Amino acid sequence: MPVTSQTIFNDAPWMAPGLTTDARAALLDAALTEDERYSLLHSQWAIGFLPDAPLPDGAIPAAGYVPPIPRLGIPGLYETDASLGVTNPRNARPGDTATALPSGLAMASTWDPGLAHDAGAMIGDEAAKKGFNVLLGGGMNLVRDPRCGRNFEYLGEDPLLAGVLSGEAIRGTQSQGIIATAKHFVLNDQETGRHVVNAVIDEAALRESDLLAFQIAIERGAPGAIMSAYNKINGHYACENDALLNGVLKGDWAFPGFVMADWGATTSVRAAANGLDQQSGEQLDFRVWFDEPLRGSVAAGETQPHRISDMSRRILRSMFAAGLFDRPLPEGQPIDYAAHGRIAHRAAAEGIVLLKNDAGLLPLSGEAKRIAVIGGHADVGVLCGGGSSQVTTGKGHAAFIHAGGEGAMMAMASEAYHPSPPLAAIKRAAVGARVSFANGRYPSEAATIAAGSDIAVVFANQWTTEGADVPDLTLPSGQDALIEAVAAANPNTIVVLQTGGPILMPWLERVAGVLQAWYPGSQGGEAIADVLFGAACPSGRLPVTFPQSTAQLPRPELPGLGKRWAAPFGPRIDLSRAPGFDVAHPEGSDVGYRWFARMGRPTLFPFGYGLSYTAFSYANLAVTGGDTLTITFDVTNTGPCEGIDTPQVYLSSRRGAPIRRLLGWSRLRLKPGERAAATVTADPRLLADFDTDRRAWHVPEGRYEIALAHSAEDFALHSGASIAEKWIMP
Ligand code: BGC
């Protein structure tokens, strides 16, 4: 494997003490030759397994590579995926494994910014020690459709929750001296036709939702890079969207870093003038736009010459800001996989959401002498999502099941299991019990085993992947029938779900318990057993709404489903000529729970929901107004064991009109009987509307009612206060 470490040029003018990052970048940029400058503007696909895209000289096999410029001590860019751990696509670095976090939705279910930070730092440490200096995480698109195949990589449906957690993960990653990336900018909310779909949305609505999530993440995390998405927004490809890249990101928000394209997403040379700074994975695009064609465009007067050095300067600036010129990467140093495993374990356990627990059946006590474990390949491992984020874990994958399906993406996709089998973990935890297993292929067999047991634990899986959406929200492969058969045979049936996102539960009334374990990562089996047997008190809260049916969604039919749309993998395609389709966003900024509240539609499980083995009560709610809302309250653990609560504050009405927006939350670990005080201060942008004429946030004067809540639908206490009119810069 090539070594990335570079010579540190301590005597160079751009390294002089006291210079700002901007000044350093400008000095170094001025020293570049034209060829060197252009070499920074496009990365190569570094995966190395396609005949027309062999591994570039000097690259580490991974997602992307920009060669170094040794003359000036500029290190290469070594880019790896991503948000859930350092990936090793198709074992391109033979035998190299990494720690796998649980899915993004599991992390979001913890509502824990500190944990997101530690997890980001963990990935950053592994990436740097493997020789990478650019992490292509964090993924943070809002979950607008529960059928999106990549929801598992993201952080839920709320802009504040996703923005805060993503910002913290990015901050954690960059604390390890490498660049992190917020992606996919923006509105990449379905995988179906992702290279040609045009997301149509009102500008104010976009500001108040997906853009606000990015804005918060950028403010908190200061990522060196933003990855622009595949799709179009309001008629323009994300990678060449002047209004979003130059107007919002670099203009209104003054983002100083660089914008890189998603892989195979650069469709023209125009993208440079419109705000894209770096073409990615150039072999996947129709052309290497950001070399000869871009030089031609400058010569023809279509792209301003100063824009070219703006592009390279932004890239160099992020490299300086991350510390890439200050010290070599800690490449090859030992990785503390045991400590990292503990972070993954904690995230998995605290991300599990207890959705149902009739008569306190859970946690399982020593009285359960016969436990039937059924289905979900629980004897093999825990499920992980597919695509570029899929991590190969410490002991290698336990099983690969080829997914099949049309297109190059599906040809590469496989349903993989991390070798952390829940069955083994349950056997270890169920001291003195007889644990039997049925694979669940035959419901009748499973029912027979369940009937002869005190407890039946059914594992039900929904595999999802980048590149494809699920057509509906039913559990695949007859698992609903399996659960029905087991529940009919044994009333003490507990369902453990490993799904990419929300699913429907036609059997809900007939089972005693439901655990949402998402994709629980490299320590997932142990985390599931911890919650089942009470070593961990469940504390996860849903970061997405579970609907009762797809008919309730803003788009009851998934747009474009069932048609073949252009995909960039395989023969290079001129995407600018590929047929596409529009997707309307009638929900606007009312994503998820806000949509359900606006439409008065009942949910299966609301956003923010999650049960515990203990109980919490709220008191002394007080709200002060003025500049923004400050909310104070007390939380008491009134139940039998130590646990974590996540009291949530929602805006419930503004100037007499109903509205629902999460304003903030607290996260408290309390012993039985313990009481603690909490304070939530609302970001005033969450009280505001975005005014597109004045290009600013407007907080209207008036009375604002809030609710202190257990979920978006379970309001415990109400109060309110008045606010003065306020304009906030964008
Ligand atoms: C994904 C990105 C990823 C990139 C590089 C693309 O297919 O959309 O999220 O970072 O590949 O692997």
XYZ file of C-alpha atoms in Angstrom, residues 59-422:
364
model
C -3.567 5.970 -4.742
C -4.880 3.998 -1.792
C -7.720 1.845 -3.104
C -10.853 3.660 -1.915
C -13.287 6.241 -3.265
C -11.114 9.060 -4.581
C -7.598 10.328 -5.128
C -5.946 13.611 -6.082
C -2.191 13.212 -6.658
C 0.226 15.141 -4.433
C 2.375 18.057 -5.621
C 5.709 17.161 -3.998
C 7.447 20.306 -5.330
C 5.375 22.394 -2.922
C 4.845 19.802 -0.192
C 1.148 19.502 -1.050
C -0.097 16.081 0.030
C -2.390 14.068 -2.188
C -6.040 13.813 -1.242
C -6.909 10.305 -0.151
C -10.688 10.107 0.071
C -12.668 7.372 1.753
C -16.310 6.702 2.597
C -17.993 7.467 4.982
C -20.428 8.198 7.773
C -20.756 4.745 9.367
C -17.097 3.772 9.328
C -14.107 3.522 6.995
C -15.171 1.393 4.067
C -13.189 -1.037 1.971
C -15.261 -1.438 -1.179
C -15.091 -4.935 -2.595
C -12.103 -5.668 -0.396
C -9.977 -3.408 -2.603
C -7.495 -3.231 0.292
C -7.349 -6.953 0.966
C -8.288 -7.855 4.511
C -8.531 -4.249 5.740
C -11.434 -3.990 8.150
C -12.863 -1.215 10.303
C -15.307 -0.497 13.090
C -18.904 -0.202 11.881
C -21.201 2.169 13.679
C -24.892 1.430 13.688
C -26.853 3.170 10.955
C -27.335 6.913 10.905
C -30.934 6.481 12.017
C -29.702 4.518 15.045
C -27.258 7.320 15.864
C -30.044 9.864 15.386
C -32.228 7.811 17.748
C -29.753 8.514 20.528
C -30.331 12.279 20.131
C -26.855 12.546 21.651
C -24.549 15.186 20.116
C -21.647 14.056 22.321
C -21.920 10.498 21.077
C -22.145 11.698 17.460
C -18.933 13.661 18.064
C -17.129 10.680 19.576
C -18.309 8.438 16.761
C -17.107 10.957 14.166
C -13.749 11.160 15.949
C -13.547 7.373 16.009
C -13.999 7.177 12.229
C -11.562 10.062 11.750
C -8.932 8.243 13.799
C -9.344 5.040 11.782
C -9.333 6.947 8.488
C -6.163 8.888 9.336
C -4.346 5.778 10.549
C -5.291 4.025 7.316
C -3.736 6.925 5.372
C -6.874 8.886 4.416
C -7.131 12.631 4.821
C -10.643 13.199 3.452
C -13.685 11.463 4.912
C -16.739 11.504 2.654
C -19.085 11.649 5.652
C -21.392 12.927 7.136
C -24.424 12.039 5.226
C -27.311 14.165 6.376
C -30.126 14.382 3.854
C -33.483 14.767 5.535
C -35.653 11.669 5.439
C -38.516 12.911 3.295
C -39.645 9.519 2.089
C -39.487 6.406 4.282
C -38.918 4.321 1.145
C -35.599 5.975 0.263
C -32.899 3.322 0.119
C -30.298 5.547 1.794
C -32.309 6.692 4.798
C -30.170 4.417 6.958
C -27.151 6.615 6.236
C -28.917 9.787 7.321
C -29.996 11.388 10.567
C -33.755 11.591 10.410
C -36.421 13.984 9.254
C -35.864 17.050 11.429
C -33.471 19.847 10.395
C -32.348 20.640 13.936
C -31.706 17.034 14.959
C -29.936 16.168 11.687
C -27.981 19.434 11.625
C -26.761 19.189 15.207
C -25.772 15.521 15.018
C -24.122 15.854 11.642
C -22.259 18.974 12.745
C -20.960 17.150 15.798
C -19.928 14.073 13.793
C -18.043 16.349 11.373
C -16.390 18.218 14.246
C -15.335 14.890 15.738
C -13.871 13.656 12.461
C -11.973 16.860 11.840
C -10.577 16.787 15.397
C -8.406 13.984 14.035
C -6.681 16.306 11.581
C -8.534 15.328 8.408
C -11.218 16.909 6.211
C -14.853 15.852 6.617
C -17.644 16.301 4.101
C -21.320 17.152 4.555
C -23.404 15.475 1.863
C -25.446 15.295 -0.376
C -26.203 18.954 -0.995
C -29.178 18.955 -1.370
C -32.585 17.262 -1.552
C -31.195 13.891 -2.619
C -34.267 12.363 -1.015
C -34.888 9.349 -3.207
C -32.631 6.881 -4.972
C -35.040 6.085 -7.797
C -33.736 7.978 -10.832
C -31.272 9.795 -8.611
C -29.144 10.965 -11.537
C -32.019 12.513 -13.450
C -34.698 13.372 -10.898
C -35.626 17.037 -10.523
C -36.767 17.918 -6.992
C -39.207 20.808 -7.229
C -39.621 22.860 -4.073
C -40.468 26.351 -2.965
C -37.337 28.323 -2.016
C -38.543 29.394 1.416
C -39.517 25.806 2.221
C -36.072 24.554 1.214
C -34.415 27.168 3.426
C -36.527 26.123 6.396
C -35.821 22.399 6.027
C -32.956 20.695 4.186
C -30.884 23.848 3.774
C -31.352 24.713 7.445
C -30.027 21.259 8.377
C -26.885 21.892 6.313
C -26.574 25.410 7.660
C -26.648 24.177 11.253
C -24.181 21.359 10.473
C -21.782 23.775 8.785
C -21.982 26.257 11.678
C -21.277 23.505 14.218
C -18.830 21.368 12.323
C -17.135 23.662 9.784
C -16.608 20.824 7.307
C -13.784 21.354 4.843
C -15.941 20.061 2.015
C -19.541 19.854 0.881
C -20.521 17.126 -1.568
C -23.108 18.251 -4.101
C -25.786 15.715 -4.906
C -26.716 13.778 -8.054
C -30.203 15.194 -8.508
C -31.525 18.450 -9.880
C -33.194 21.049 -7.696
C -35.731 23.306 -9.378
C -34.409 22.450 -12.821
C -30.650 22.635 -12.231
C -28.271 19.861 -11.327
C -27.032 20.191 -7.735
C -23.425 20.239 -8.985
C -24.080 23.221 -11.218
C -26.762 24.967 -9.226
C -25.677 28.582 -9.163
C -28.461 29.663 -6.804
C -27.581 27.039 -4.212
C -23.791 26.882 -4.515
C -22.869 30.480 -5.256
C -26.024 32.092 -3.903
C -26.752 30.275 -0.661
C -23.697 28.231 0.329
C -20.844 30.535 -0.650
C -22.833 33.767 -0.714
C -25.299 33.926 2.146
C -23.442 31.474 4.375
C -19.922 32.519 3.313
C -18.797 28.878 3.277
C -15.008 29.085 2.867
C -14.309 25.430 1.979
C -14.733 23.567 -1.301
C -17.613 21.848 -3.027
C -16.854 18.429 -4.457
C -19.252 16.592 -6.741
C -20.725 13.218 -5.974
C -19.164 10.422 -7.981
C -20.486 10.546 -11.531
C -22.470 13.713 -10.872
C -20.560 16.364 -12.821
C -22.453 16.959 -16.020
C -20.818 20.004 -17.588
C -17.954 22.477 -17.531
C -20.542 25.115 -16.561
C -20.464 23.594 -13.072
C -17.195 25.447 -12.322
C -18.653 28.907 -12.876
C -21.771 27.844 -10.996
C -19.920 26.918 -7.826
C -18.487 23.397 -8.048
C -14.806 23.367 -7.038
C -13.793 19.777 -7.649
C -15.014 17.090 -10.018
C -14.971 13.671 -8.331
C -14.260 10.183 -9.575
C -13.599 11.593 -13.032
C -13.666 8.225 -14.810
C -17.358 7.960 -13.959
C -18.318 11.165 -15.716
C -18.977 11.682 -19.377
C -15.792 13.784 -19.539
C -12.961 14.949 -17.310
C -14.640 18.340 -17.391
C -12.331 20.118 -14.967
C -9.218 19.821 -17.094
C -9.070 20.385 -20.869
C -12.727 21.468 -21.247
C -12.371 23.897 -18.337
C -9.144 25.353 -19.748
C -11.028 25.770 -23.025
C -13.902 27.450 -21.277
C -11.525 29.937 -19.649
C -9.837 30.589 -23.006
C -13.252 31.207 -24.578
C -14.132 33.692 -21.848
C -16.997 31.572 -20.474
C -15.346 30.903 -17.125
C -13.500 33.704 -15.390
C -9.783 32.941 -14.788
C -10.004 34.101 -11.174
C -12.596 31.396 -10.580
C -9.976 28.716 -11.304
C -7.702 29.976 -8.526
C -10.746 30.426 -6.293
C -11.406 26.706 -6.767
C -7.849 25.613 -5.967
C -7.563 28.120 -3.112
C -10.687 26.734 -1.487
C -9.299 23.201 -1.671
C -5.952 24.309 -0.225
C -7.738 26.324 2.458
C -9.584 23.261 3.726
C -6.335 21.319 3.691
C -4.672 24.002 5.805
C -7.685 24.264 8.115
C -7.633 20.526 8.766
C -3.907 20.612 9.544
C -2.748 18.602 6.530
C 0.295 20.848 6.155
C 1.178 20.822 9.840
C 1.866 17.169 10.432
C 1.966 13.932 8.498
C -0.968 11.578 8.943
C -0.538 9.018 11.724
C -0.603 6.403 8.973
C 0.140 2.889 10.106
C -0.133 3.655 13.802
C -2.104 1.057 15.753
C -5.871 1.482 15.947
C -7.567 0.806 19.266
C -10.339 -1.361 17.861
C -11.454 -2.445 21.312
C -12.135 1.146 22.383
C -13.806 1.867 19.056
C -15.954 -1.225 19.437
C -17.191 0.200 22.731
C -18.352 3.373 20.937
C -20.166 1.299 18.314
C -21.673 -0.864 21.063
C -22.885 2.133 23.039
C -24.351 3.820 19.947
C -26.178 0.622 19.024
C -27.584 0.057 22.509
C -28.628 3.678 23.018
C -30.021 3.880 19.478
C -32.381 0.929 19.898
C -35.968 2.173 20.244
C -38.410 0.177 22.353
C -41.678 0.600 20.459
C -43.935 -1.735 22.424
C -43.672 -3.563 25.724
C -46.972 -5.048 26.878
C -47.241 -5.759 30.579
C -43.567 -5.085 31.086
C -42.580 -8.345 29.402
C -39.169 -6.818 28.763
C -36.553 -6.910 30.100
C -36.488 -10.685 30.056
C -35.971 -12.044 33.528
C -34.437 -15.215 34.776
C -37.917 -16.772 34.728
C -37.842 -17.298 30.969
C -36.438 -20.795 30.868
C -37.203 -21.565 27.239
C -36.495 -18.888 24.616
C -37.137 -19.367 20.915
C -35.065 -17.177 18.594
C -36.463 -17.046 15.091
C -35.458 -15.686 11.693
C -33.441 -12.722 10.456
C -30.202 -14.740 10.158
C -29.828 -14.106 13.899
C -27.499 -17.096 14.064
C -25.085 -15.408 11.617
C -24.912 -11.728 12.418
C -26.630 -8.365 12.187
C -27.745 -6.742 8.978
C -26.036 -3.725 7.461
C -27.172 -1.408 4.679
C -25.733 -1.584 1.172
C -23.792 0.754 -1.082
C -20.812 3.028 -0.660
C -21.277 3.308 3.123
C -21.064 -0.436 3.786
C -18.265 -1.167 6.240
C -16.340 -4.437 6.436
C -15.953 -5.102 10.134
C -13.191 -6.370 12.365
C -13.829 -10.026 11.842
C -14.934 -9.636 8.203
C -18.503 -10.048 7.052
C -20.298 -13.053 8.417
C -22.381 -13.565 5.309
C -23.008 -11.989 1.967
C -26.243 -12.607 0.146
C -26.137 -11.350 -3.382
C -29.032 -8.943 -3.796
C -29.594 -9.294 -7.517
C -31.604 -6.852 -9.566
C -31.005 -4.698 -12.605
C -28.220 -2.219 -13.166
C -24.558 -2.044 -12.229
C -25.287 -0.747 -8.726
C -27.448 -3.778 -7.918
C -24.952 -6.108 -9.571
C -22.393 -4.897 -7.011
C -24.820 -4.882 -4.069
C -24.968 -7.573 -1.470
C -26.889 -8.023 1.738
C -24.097 -8.244 4.298
C -24.139 -9.276 7.943
C -21.665 -8.128 10.560
C -20.430 -11.123 12.564
C -22.155 -10.196 15.802
C -24.853 -12.856 15.955
C -27.739 -11.950 18.270
